[in-house]
Amino acid sequence: MLKRVFSLFFVILFFAFFSCKKEDTGDDFPPTVMTMTPSEGAADVDTSTVIQIKFTEQIILKSNHQIKLNNTVINATVDARTLIIKTTLLPGTNYILNIPANTILDVDGNAADEITLNFTTAKSVTPDGTIYEAENATLSGDASLAGSSAGYSGSGYVNTNAGNVTFTVNIPETGYYDLFFRYLVRNPKNNLLYVDGAMMADIYYPATTVWKELKAGLLKLTAGSHTLSFVKSWGYTELDYARIQKNNSGPVAFNIASAPATPNASAQAVKLYNYLKSSFGTKIISGAMAAHSTNINEAIWIHDNAGKWPAFTFFDFIDHTNLNQNWVKYNDPFTLGQEWWNNNGVVGFSWHWRDPLTKSGSFNTSETSFDVTKVTDTSSAEYKAMIVDIDVIAGYLKQFKEANIPVIWRPLHEAEGGWFWWGAKGAEPCKALWRLLFDRLVNHHGLNNLIWVWTTSASDNAANWYPGDEYVDVLGMDIYPGSNQHGSQYISFNKVREFTGGKKMITLSECGSVPDPAVMLEYGDTWSWFMPWNGDYTRSDSHNGAAWWQKFFSYDYVVTRDMMPSLK
């Protein structure tokens, strides 16, 4: 009996001993990641997201750690098995979280390997559209990140310098979108807008000492990814962001005036105006600019190389106010123009108006001191000189009136640029001169055969220069997009139609590379006519050239001279 009791006591003591011994876990494994918020490679992450990484076991965060988010050390805390990082995330930003090896430990001192997490935050979407920060765009050339000009959004901005900035944007549905750039520039600049690699607009940025948002234009975009590039023309602009906003209305509808601006216009001018109006939007009329102002050499070259004549030919009164010069072919424009009209073509004129006081001087602002503000001072020498010149030109235009030939009339072109004297003193004196010119030619000289073309721009200031609906029939734009740029110019086209409420036809009154007419129809910039400048702009393969003219004329909606109706 005693022996049995002793044996039982021994068993109880044995189990009691081993049950009190601390368990040896034998854990030699480091903690590993179970889940990450946001997940690896996540896109459109909300900027309010708290970064959390959950491990397989309880963890300890090493003191003096070097956890970095985009190369900046950040604070982190631990809650049992979860590493928590609370930080301010910026919209539209690519992030890389790096946790070095030996930063995360388990309770046995086993260290986790290096951990990397990549994600991208959502663009900033507001009721006013989607913002794409310039500092997150693709920079090229010497465009560089900056932050010294206070008041920018996001984490910085870009000094474009002589470089370019390309935004990649995601468009949810096909349609029209307004594009805005927020910028700062102490002196006015022009820079180019490229959409998906094609030059679309030359945009004017007025000087400003504070950050300013500028509407660059109305874009027509298909659903999906697109690139919008801010490309150097003058460059050296501080760029904060691009903003895209859906425009459910689309471009302003055209409502073209029913009759020419000239009261009691001639029968032929009315026929020409009605033809332009009826063709606008469905046909594009071809044109050629005179070389050296008084010949049709460019039209001849086009015919010889493309097999057809352009419908329009344009001359220039550049030297016609410099009287009695044996080298000026004063009568050639009428002689050639009358022959052109007899072959069903249309005749037009520009006027590079030389300094009225000298007659032989320059028309460039940098080379003349002629003061256009004297246009309202009828006793001034400048006013009297302008009247003399207008009367001289009226004499040549009367030749066409007496022959029942209408004329496309395009004086005072590119005034807003300021590089010609008629635009050198700002909008008001220039508009006064246009109205004087209209009154003198139409009312004083009785010229009722003119179709008046005002050359405008796509700048926000263009409306301030506009002489008024009652003095203008057609709006012209002079666009030189660069070598071999045959893409649409619909952004500029739509900005011009907007400021006049769609009441005027729009023409490409002077250009370099002509937009492909098929692209014109696709995007809606159906210019009434196109008119390349002479020389290389007409003949060189780097702009138009023989192959392009042949292509132009292959479209059945591009009007050549043989396709013109009789307007007599």
Coordinates of C-alpha atoms in Angstrom, one line a residue:
M1 CA 0.0 0.0 0.0
L2 CA 2.8 2.4 0.9
K3 CA 4.6 1.5 -2.3
R4 CA 1.5 2.5 -4.4
V5 CA 1.1 5.8 -2.5
F6 CA 4.7 6.6 -3.2
S7 CA 4.4 5.9 -6.9
L8 CA 1.3 8.1 -7.2
F9 CA 3.1 10.9 -5.4
F10 CA 6.1 10.7 -7.8
V11 CA 3.8 10.9 -10.9
I12 CA 2.0 14.0 -9.6
L13 CA 5.4 15.6 -8.7
F14 CA 6.7 14.9 -12.2
F15 CA 3.8 16.5 -14.1
A16 CA 3.8 19.4 -11.7
F17 CA 7.4 20.1 -12.4
F18 CA 7.1 20.0 -16.2
S19 CA 3.9 21.9 -16.3
C20 CA 5.6 24.8 -14.4
K21 CA 8.6 24.9 -16.9
K22 CA 8.5 27.9 -19.4
E23 CA 7.7 26.8 -22.9
D24 CA 10.6 27.1 -25.5
T25 CA 9.0 28.5 -28.6
G26 CA 12.0 27.9 -30.8
D27 CA 10.9 31.0 -33.1
D28 CA 13.6 31.7 -35.6
F29 CA 11.4 33.2 -38.2
P30 CA 11.1 37.0 -39.0
P31 CA 7.7 38.7 -39.2
T32 CA 6.3 38.8 -42.7
V33 CA 3.7 41.0 -44.3
M34 CA 0.1 39.8 -44.5
T35 CA -1.6 42.9 -45.9
M36 CA -0.8 46.4 -47.0
T37 CA -3.1 49.4 -47.3
P38 CA -2.9 50.7 -49.9
S39 CA -2.0 47.6 -51.9
E40 CA 1.2 47.4 -53.9
G41 CA 0.8 49.3 -57.2
A42 CA -2.5 50.8 -56.2
A43 CA -3.8 53.8 -58.3
D44 CA -6.2 56.6 -57.5
V45 CA -5.6 56.2 -53.7
D46 CA -7.5 58.7 -51.6
T47 CA -5.3 61.3 -50.1
S48 CA -6.9 60.7 -46.7
T49 CA -5.7 57.1 -46.6
V50 CA -3.7 56.0 -43.6
I51 CA -0.8 53.7 -44.6
Q52 CA -1.0 50.4 -42.7
I53 CA 1.1 47.2 -43.0
K54 CA -0.1 44.1 -41.0
F55 CA 2.3 41.4 -40.1
T56 CA 2.0 37.7 -39.2
E57 CA 2.9 38.4 -35.5
Q58 CA 3.3 41.1 -33.0
I59 CA 6.0 43.5 -34.0
I60 CA 8.4 46.0 -32.5
L61 CA 9.6 49.2 -34.3
K62 CA 13.3 49.8 -34.0
S63 CA 14.1 53.2 -32.5
N64 CA 15.7 55.8 -34.7
H65 CA 14.3 54.1 -37.8
Q66 CA 14.8 55.4 -41.3
I67 CA 11.4 54.7 -42.8
K68 CA 11.1 57.0 -45.9
L69 CA 8.2 58.1 -48.1
N70 CA 9.6 59.5 -51.3
N71 CA 13.1 59.8 -49.7
T72 CA 11.8 61.7 -46.7
V73 CA 12.0 60.1 -43.2
I74 CA 8.5 59.9 -41.7
N75 CA 6.9 59.0 -38.3
A76 CA 5.4 55.6 -37.7
T77 CA 3.7 53.8 -34.8
V78 CA 2.9 50.2 -33.9
D79 CA -0.4 48.6 -32.8
A80 CA 0.2 44.9 -32.0
R81 CA 0.8 43.4 -35.4
T82 CA 0.3 46.6 -37.5
L83 CA 2.7 49.3 -38.6
I84 CA 0.8 52.6 -38.9
I85 CA 1.9 55.7 -40.9
K86 CA -0.2 58.9 -40.8
T87 CA 1.0 61.5 -43.2
T88 CA -0.3 64.2 -45.6
L89 CA -0.7 62.7 -49.1
L90 CA -0.8 65.0 -52.1
P91 CA -3.2 64.5 -55.0
G92 CA -1.9 63.0 -58.3
T93 CA 1.4 61.9 -56.8
N94 CA 3.5 58.7 -57.2
Y95 CA 4.7 57.5 -53.8
I96 CA 7.4 55.0 -52.8
L97 CA 7.5 53.8 -49.2
N98 CA 10.8 52.2 -48.1
I99 CA 11.2 50.3 -44.8
P100 CA 14.9 49.2 -44.5
A101 CA 15.8 45.7 -43.4
N102 CA 16.1 45.3 -39.6
T103 CA 13.6 48.1 -38.9
I104 CA 10.7 45.8 -37.9
L105 CA 11.4 43.1 -35.3
D106 CA 9.3 40.4 -33.6
V107 CA 9.3 39.8 -29.8
D108 CA 12.1 37.3 -30.2
G109 CA 14.3 39.9 -32.0
N110 CA 13.9 38.4 -35.5
A111 CA 14.2 41.2 -38.1
A112 CA 12.0 41.6 -41.2
D113 CA 13.6 42.1 -44.6
E114 CA 13.4 45.4 -46.5
I115 CA 9.8 46.3 -47.5
T116 CA 8.9 48.6 -50.4
L117 CA 5.4 49.8 -51.3
N118 CA 4.5 51.8 -54.4
F119 CA 1.2 53.6 -55.0
T120 CA -0.3 56.7 -56.7
T121 CA -2.9 59.1 -55.2
A122 CA -6.0 60.2 -57.1
K123 CA -6.0 63.4 -58.9
S124 CA -7.6 66.3 -57.1
V125 CA -11.2 66.2 -58.4
T126 CA -13.3 69.3 -57.5
P127 CA -16.6 70.7 -58.9
D128 CA -14.3 72.7 -61.1
G129 CA -12.6 69.8 -62.7
T130 CA -9.5 67.7 -62.3
I131 CA -6.1 69.2 -61.3
Y132 CA -2.8 67.8 -62.6
E133 CA 0.1 69.3 -60.7
A134 CA 3.0 70.4 -62.9
E135 CA 5.5 69.0 -60.3
N136 CA 4.2 65.5 -61.0
A137 CA 4.3 65.9 -64.8
T138 CA 7.1 64.8 -67.2
L139 CA 9.7 67.5 -67.6
S140 CA 12.1 67.8 -70.5
G141 CA 14.9 70.1 -71.5
D142 CA 15.9 72.4 -68.6
A143 CA 12.4 72.6 -67.1
S144 CA 12.9 72.3 -63.3
L145 CA 11.0 72.0 -60.1
A146 CA 10.7 75.1 -58.0
G147 CA 9.0 76.5 -54.9
S148 CA 10.2 80.0 -54.2
S149 CA 7.1 81.9 -55.6
A150 CA 4.5 81.6 -52.8
G151 CA 0.9 80.7 -53.4
Y152 CA 1.3 77.6 -55.5
S153 CA -0.8 74.5 -55.1
G154 CA 0.4 71.0 -54.4
S155 CA 4.1 70.5 -53.4
G156 CA 5.6 73.0 -55.8
Y157 CA 5.6 74.2 -59.4
V158 CA 7.8 74.1 -62.5
N159 CA 10.0 76.7 -64.0
T160 CA 9.7 75.9 -67.7
N161 CA 12.8 77.8 -68.7
A162 CA 13.6 76.6 -72.2
G163 CA 12.1 73.2 -71.6
N164 CA 8.7 71.5 -71.8
V165 CA 6.1 70.1 -69.4
T166 CA 3.9 67.1 -70.4
F167 CA 0.8 66.1 -68.5
T168 CA -0.7 62.6 -68.9
V169 CA -4.5 62.9 -68.4
N170 CA -7.2 60.3 -68.2
I171 CA -10.5 61.2 -69.8
P172 CA -13.5 59.3 -68.6
E173 CA -15.8 59.8 -71.6
T174 CA -15.5 61.2 -75.1
G175 CA -16.5 64.9 -75.4
Y176 CA -15.4 68.5 -75.0
Y177 CA -13.2 69.6 -72.1
D178 CA -12.0 73.1 -71.0
L179 CA -8.3 73.2 -70.4
F180 CA -6.8 75.8 -67.9
F181 CA -3.2 76.5 -67.0
R182 CA -2.3 78.2 -63.7
Y183 CA 0.8 80.2 -64.3
L184 CA 2.9 83.2 -63.2
V185 CA 5.1 85.3 -65.6
R186 CA 6.4 88.8 -65.1
N187 CA 6.5 89.6 -68.9
P188 CA 4.0 88.4 -71.4
K189 CA 4.9 85.1 -73.2
N190 CA 3.6 82.9 -76.0
N191 CA 3.9 79.2 -75.6
L192 CA 2.6 76.2 -77.6
L193 CA 0.0 73.6 -76.7
Y194 CA 0.6 70.1 -78.1
V195 CA -2.1 67.4 -77.7
D196 CA -1.0 63.8 -78.2
G197 CA 2.2 65.1 -79.9
A198 CA 0.5 67.5 -82.4
M199 CA 0.8 71.2 -82.1
M200 CA -2.8 72.6 -81.5
A201 CA -2.5 76.2 -80.4
D202 CA -0.1 79.1 -79.8
I203 CA -1.3 80.5 -76.5
Y204 CA -0.6 84.0 -75.2
Y205 CA 0.1 84.4 -71.4
P206 CA -0.4 88.0 -70.2
A207 CA 2.0 89.3 -67.6
T208 CA 1.0 88.8 -64.0
T209 CA 2.7 89.2 -60.6
V210 CA 0.3 86.7 -58.9
W211 CA -0.7 83.2 -59.8
K212 CA -3.4 83.3 -62.5
E213 CA -5.5 80.7 -64.2
L214 CA -5.8 81.0 -68.0
K215 CA -8.3 79.2 -70.2
A216 CA -6.1 77.6 -72.9
G217 CA -9.0 76.3 -74.9
L218 CA -11.8 73.9 -75.5
L219 CA -10.5 70.4 -76.3
K220 CA -12.2 67.6 -78.1
L221 CA -11.0 64.4 -76.4
T222 CA -11.8 60.7 -76.7
A223 CA -12.1 58.5 -73.6
G224 CA -8.8 57.2 -72.4
S225 CA -5.3 58.5 -71.8
H226 CA -3.9 61.7 -73.6
T227 CA -0.8 63.9 -73.3
L228 CA -1.1 67.6 -73.0
S229 CA 2.3 69.4 -73.5
F230 CA 3.2 72.9 -72.6
V231 CA 5.9 73.5 -75.2
K232 CA 8.4 76.4 -75.4
S233 CA 7.8 79.1 -77.8
W234 CA 9.1 82.0 -75.7
G235 CA 9.3 79.7 -72.7
Y236 CA 10.4 80.9 -69.2
T237 CA 7.0 80.6 -67.5
E238 CA 6.3 79.4 -63.9
L239 CA 3.6 76.7 -64.3
D240 CA 1.6 75.5 -61.3
Y241 CA -1.0 73.0 -62.8
A242 CA -3.2 72.1 -65.6
R243 CA -7.0 71.8 -64.9
I244 CA -9.4 69.8 -67.1
Q245 CA -13.2 70.4 -66.8
K246 CA -16.0 68.7 -68.7
N247 CA -17.8 71.1 -71.0
N248 CA -21.3 69.7 -71.7
S249 CA -22.2 72.6 -74.1
G250 CA -19.4 72.2 -76.6
P251 CA -18.4 75.0 -79.1
V252 CA -20.7 78.0 -79.6
A253 CA -23.0 77.4 -82.5
F254 CA -22.5 79.5 -85.6
N255 CA -25.1 82.1 -86.5
I256 CA -23.6 83.9 -89.4
A257 CA -24.8 87.4 -90.4
S258 CA -27.2 87.3 -93.3
A259 CA -25.6 90.1 -95.3
P260 CA -22.1 91.7 -95.7
A261 CA -21.1 94.6 -93.4
T262 CA -21.0 97.0 -96.3
P263 CA -24.4 98.7 -96.7
N264 CA -25.8 98.2 -100.2
A265 CA -23.1 95.8 -101.2
S266 CA -22.6 95.2 -104.9
A267 CA -24.3 92.2 -106.5
Q268 CA -21.0 90.4 -106.9
A269 CA -19.9 91.1 -103.3
V270 CA -23.3 89.7 -102.1
K271 CA -22.8 86.6 -104.3
L272 CA -19.3 86.1 -103.0
Y273 CA -20.5 86.6 -99.4
N274 CA -23.3 84.1 -99.8
Y275 CA -21.0 81.6 -101.4
L276 CA -18.6 81.9 -98.5
K277 CA -21.5 81.5 -96.1
S278 CA -23.1 78.5 -97.8
S279 CA -19.7 76.7 -98.1
F280 CA -18.6 77.4 -94.5
G281 CA -18.5 74.3 -92.4
T282 CA -18.6 71.8 -95.3
K283 CA -16.0 73.0 -97.8
I284 CA -12.5 74.5 -97.5
I285 CA -11.4 76.9 -100.2
S286 CA -7.8 76.8 -101.4
G287 CA -5.7 80.0 -101.8
A288 CA -2.3 81.2 -102.7
M289 CA -0.4 84.3 -101.6
A290 CA 1.5 86.5 -104.1
A291 CA 5.3 86.4 -103.9
H292 CA 6.6 90.0 -103.7
S293 CA 3.0 91.3 -103.7
T294 CA 2.1 91.8 -107.3
N295 CA 2.3 88.4 -109.1
I296 CA 0.7 85.0 -109.1
N297 CA 4.0 83.0 -109.1
E298 CA 2.9 80.8 -106.2
A299 CA -0.4 80.0 -107.8
I300 CA 1.5 79.0 -111.0
W301 CA 3.8 76.8 -109.0
I302 CA 0.9 75.1 -107.3
H303 CA -0.8 74.5 -110.6
D304 CA 2.4 73.1 -112.2
N305 CA 3.0 70.8 -109.2
A306 CA -0.5 69.7 -108.2
G307 CA -2.4 70.0 -111.5
K308 CA -5.0 72.5 -110.3
W309 CA -5.3 76.2 -109.6
P310 CA -6.1 77.4 -106.1
A311 CA -9.5 79.2 -105.9
F312 CA -8.2 82.4 -104.3
T313 CA -5.2 84.5 -105.1
F314 CA -4.0 87.3 -102.8
F315 CA -2.0 90.5 -103.6
D316 CA -0.5 93.1 -101.3
F317 CA -0.5 96.9 -101.6
I318 CA 2.8 97.1 -99.8
D319 CA 4.4 99.6 -102.2
H320 CA 1.4 101.2 -103.8
T321 CA 1.5 104.4 -101.7
N322 CA 5.1 105.0 -102.7
L323 CA 4.3 106.8 -105.9
N324 CA 6.1 107.2 -109.2
Q325 CA 8.7 104.4 -108.6
N326 CA 9.7 102.7 -111.8
W327 CA 10.2 99.4 -110.0
V328 CA 6.7 99.1 -108.6
K329 CA 4.3 97.2 -110.7
Y330 CA 1.3 99.3 -109.8
N331 CA -1.1 97.9 -112.4
D332 CA -0.2 94.2 -112.2
P333 CA -2.6 93.2 -109.4
F334 CA -5.6 94.5 -111.4
T335 CA -4.5 93.0 -114.7
L336 CA -3.8 89.6 -113.1
G337 CA -6.7 89.9 -110.8
Q338 CA -9.2 90.6 -113.6
E339 CA -7.9 87.6 -115.5
W340 CA -8.2 85.5 -112.4
W341 CA -11.8 86.6 -111.9
N342 CA -12.6 85.8 -115.5
N343 CA -11.5 82.3 -114.8
N344 CA -13.9 82.1 -111.8
G345 CA -11.3 82.7 -109.2
V346 CA -11.5 85.1 -106.3
V347 CA -9.2 88.0 -105.7
G348 CA -8.0 89.3 -102.3
F349 CA -5.6 92.0 -100.9
S350 CA -3.6 92.6 -97.8
W351 CA -1.8 95.9 -97.1
H352 CA 1.6 96.0 -95.4
W353 CA 1.1 99.8 -94.9
R354 CA 4.4 101.6 -94.9
D355 CA 5.0 104.6 -92.7
P356 CA 2.4 107.1 -94.1
L357 CA 4.7 110.1 -93.4
T358 CA 7.6 108.8 -95.5
K359 CA 5.7 106.5 -97.9
S360 CA 8.9 104.4 -98.4
G361 CA 9.5 103.7 -94.7
S362 CA 8.9 100.5 -92.7
F363 CA 5.6 99.1 -91.4
N364 CA 7.5 97.4 -88.5
T365 CA 7.1 99.1 -85.1
S366 CA 10.8 98.7 -84.4
E367 CA 11.7 100.6 -87.6
T368 CA 9.3 103.6 -87.5
S369 CA 8.2 106.1 -85.0
F370 CA 4.8 106.8 -86.7
D371 CA 2.2 107.5 -84.1
V372 CA -1.1 105.9 -84.8
T373 CA -2.8 107.6 -81.8
K374 CA -3.0 110.8 -84.0
V375 CA -5.8 109.0 -85.9
T376 CA -8.3 111.1 -83.9
D377 CA -6.5 114.4 -84.4
T378 CA -7.7 115.5 -87.8
S379 CA -5.3 118.5 -87.8
S380 CA -2.2 116.3 -87.3
A381 CA 0.3 115.5 -90.0
E382 CA -0.1 111.8 -89.2
Y383 CA -3.9 111.9 -89.8
K384 CA -3.5 113.8 -93.1
A385 CA -0.9 111.3 -94.3
M386 CA -3.1 108.4 -93.5
I387 CA -6.0 109.9 -95.4
V388 CA -3.7 110.5 -98.4
D389 CA -2.6 106.8 -98.4
I390 CA -6.2 105.5 -98.0
D391 CA -7.3 107.6 -100.9
V392 CA -4.5 106.2 -103.0
I393 CA -5.4 102.6 -102.2
A394 CA -9.1 103.5 -102.9
G395 CA -8.1 104.4 -106.4
Y396 CA -6.8 100.9 -107.1
L397 CA -9.8 99.2 -105.4
K398 CA -12.1 101.3 -107.6
Q399 CA -10.6 99.6 -110.6
F400 CA -12.1 96.3 -109.3
K401 CA -15.4 97.9 -108.5
E402 CA -15.8 99.4 -111.9
A403 CA -15.1 96.0 -113.4
N404 CA -17.7 94.4 -111.1
I405 CA -15.1 92.4 -109.3
P406 CA -15.5 91.8 -105.5
V407 CA -12.4 91.9 -103.4
I408 CA -11.5 90.1 -100.2
W409 CA -10.0 93.0 -98.2
R410 CA -7.6 92.3 -95.3
P411 CA -5.9 95.5 -94.0
L412 CA -4.3 96.2 -90.6
H413 CA -3.5 92.5 -90.0
E414 CA -1.9 91.1 -86.9
A415 CA -2.5 94.3 -85.0
E416 CA -2.7 92.8 -81.6
G417 CA 0.9 91.5 -81.9
G418 CA 2.1 95.1 -81.8
W419 CA 4.9 94.5 -84.3
F420 CA 3.3 96.7 -86.9
W421 CA 2.8 100.5 -86.3
W422 CA -1.0 100.2 -86.6
G423 CA -1.0 98.0 -83.5
A424 CA 1.9 99.6 -81.6
K425 CA -0.1 101.9 -79.4
G426 CA -2.8 99.4 -78.3
A427 CA -6.3 98.5 -79.2
E428 CA -8.2 101.8 -79.1
P429 CA -6.2 103.7 -81.8
C430 CA -6.1 100.7 -84.0
K431 CA -9.9 100.2 -83.8
A432 CA -10.3 103.9 -84.5
L433 CA -8.1 103.5 -87.6
W434 CA -10.1 100.5 -88.8
R435 CA -13.3 102.4 -88.5
L436 CA -11.8 105.4 -90.3
L437 CA -10.6 103.1 -93.1
F438 CA -14.1 101.5 -93.4
D439 CA -15.8 104.9 -93.4
R440 CA -13.4 106.4 -95.9
L441 CA -13.5 103.5 -98.4
V442 CA -17.2 102.6 -98.1
N443 CA -18.9 105.9 -97.4
H444 CA -16.6 108.5 -98.9
H445 CA -15.3 106.5 -101.9
G446 CA -18.4 104.3 -102.4
L447 CA -16.5 101.1 -102.4
N448 CA -19.3 98.5 -102.0
N449 CA -17.4 95.6 -103.5
L450 CA -15.3 94.7 -100.4
I451 CA -15.5 91.7 -98.1
W452 CA -13.8 92.9 -94.8
V453 CA -11.5 90.5 -93.0
W454 CA -10.3 91.4 -89.5
T455 CA -7.2 89.4 -88.4
T456 CA -7.6 88.3 -84.8
S457 CA -6.0 85.9 -82.4
A458 CA -6.9 83.3 -79.8
S459 CA -5.8 85.3 -76.8
D460 CA -8.0 86.4 -74.0
N461 CA -7.5 90.0 -75.1
A462 CA -8.6 89.5 -78.7
A463 CA -12.2 90.7 -78.0
N464 CA -10.7 94.1 -76.8
W465 CA -9.2 94.6 -80.3
Y466 CA -12.3 93.7 -82.3
P467 CA -13.6 96.7 -84.3
G468 CA -17.2 95.5 -84.1
D469 CA -19.6 93.3 -86.0
E470 CA -20.8 96.2 -88.2
Y471 CA -17.3 96.6 -89.7
V472 CA -16.3 93.0 -90.2
D473 CA -17.4 90.2 -92.4
V474 CA -14.9 87.4 -91.8
L475 CA -12.4 86.8 -88.9
G476 CA -9.0 85.7 -90.0
M477 CA -6.2 84.0 -88.0
D478 CA -2.5 83.9 -88.9
I479 CA -1.1 80.6 -87.7
Y480 CA 2.4 79.2 -88.2
P481 CA 2.5 75.9 -86.3
G482 CA 6.0 74.8 -87.3
S483 CA 7.5 72.4 -89.7
N484 CA 5.3 69.5 -90.9
Q485 CA 2.5 70.3 -88.5
H486 CA -0.7 69.4 -90.3
G487 CA -2.8 68.7 -87.2
S488 CA -6.0 70.5 -86.4
Q489 CA -6.0 74.1 -85.1
Y490 CA -9.5 73.7 -83.6
I491 CA -8.6 75.1 -80.2
S492 CA -7.7 78.5 -81.7
F493 CA -10.7 78.2 -84.1
N494 CA -13.1 77.7 -81.2
K495 CA -11.7 80.5 -79.0
V496 CA -12.3 82.9 -81.9
R497 CA -15.9 81.7 -82.6
E498 CA -16.6 82.1 -78.9
F499 CA -15.7 85.7 -78.4
T500 CA -17.9 86.8 -81.4
G501 CA -20.8 84.5 -80.4
G502 CA -20.4 82.5 -83.7
K503 CA -21.6 85.5 -85.8
K504 CA -18.6 85.6 -88.2
M505 CA -17.0 83.1 -90.6
I506 CA -13.4 82.2 -89.7
T507 CA -10.6 81.8 -92.1
L508 CA -6.9 80.8 -92.0
S509 CA -5.9 84.1 -93.5
E510 CA -2.2 83.4 -93.4
C511 CA -0.3 80.2 -92.4
G512 CA 2.6 77.9 -92.6
S513 CA 1.8 74.2 -92.6
V514 CA -1.9 73.8 -93.5
P515 CA -4.0 71.5 -91.3
D516 CA -5.0 68.3 -93.1
P517 CA -8.5 69.0 -94.4
A518 CA -9.6 65.6 -93.2
V519 CA -8.6 66.6 -89.7
M520 CA -10.4 69.9 -90.1
L521 CA -13.6 68.0 -90.6
E522 CA -12.9 65.6 -87.8
Y523 CA -12.3 68.3 -85.2
G524 CA -14.6 71.0 -86.6
D525 CA -12.1 73.7 -87.5
T526 CA -13.5 74.1 -91.0
W527 CA -11.7 77.3 -92.0
S528 CA -13.5 79.2 -94.8
W529 CA -10.2 79.2 -96.8
F530 CA -6.5 78.7 -96.2
M531 CA -3.7 80.9 -97.4
P532 CA -0.1 79.8 -96.9
W533 CA 2.5 82.5 -97.0
N534 CA 4.7 82.5 -100.1
G535 CA 8.1 80.9 -100.7
D536 CA 9.1 78.0 -98.6
Y537 CA 5.7 78.0 -96.8
T538 CA 4.1 77.2 -100.1
R539 CA 6.8 75.2 -101.8
S540 CA 8.9 73.4 -99.3
D541 CA 8.2 69.9 -98.1
S542 CA 9.0 71.1 -94.6
H543 CA 5.7 73.0 -94.6
N544 CA 3.4 72.1 -97.5
G545 CA 5.2 71.3 -100.8
A546 CA 4.1 69.4 -103.9
A547 CA 3.0 66.2 -102.2
W548 CA 0.8 68.1 -99.7
W549 CA -0.8 70.2 -102.4
Q550 CA -1.6 67.1 -104.3
K551 CA -3.2 65.6 -101.2
F552 CA -5.2 68.9 -100.5
F553 CA -6.6 68.8 -104.0
S554 CA -7.5 65.1 -103.7
Y555 CA -10.3 65.9 -101.2
D556 CA -13.6 66.6 -102.9
Y557 CA -14.5 69.2 -100.3
V558 CA -11.3 71.3 -100.9
V559 CA -12.4 73.9 -103.5
T560 CA -10.1 74.6 -106.4
R561 CA -10.6 77.3 -109.1
D562 CA -12.3 74.9 -111.5
M563 CA -14.8 74.0 -108.8
M564 CA -15.9 77.6 -108.2
P565 CA -19.4 78.8 -109.3
S566 CA -19.7 81.9 -111.4
L567 CA -20.2 84.9 -109.1
K568 CA -20.6 87.4 -111.9

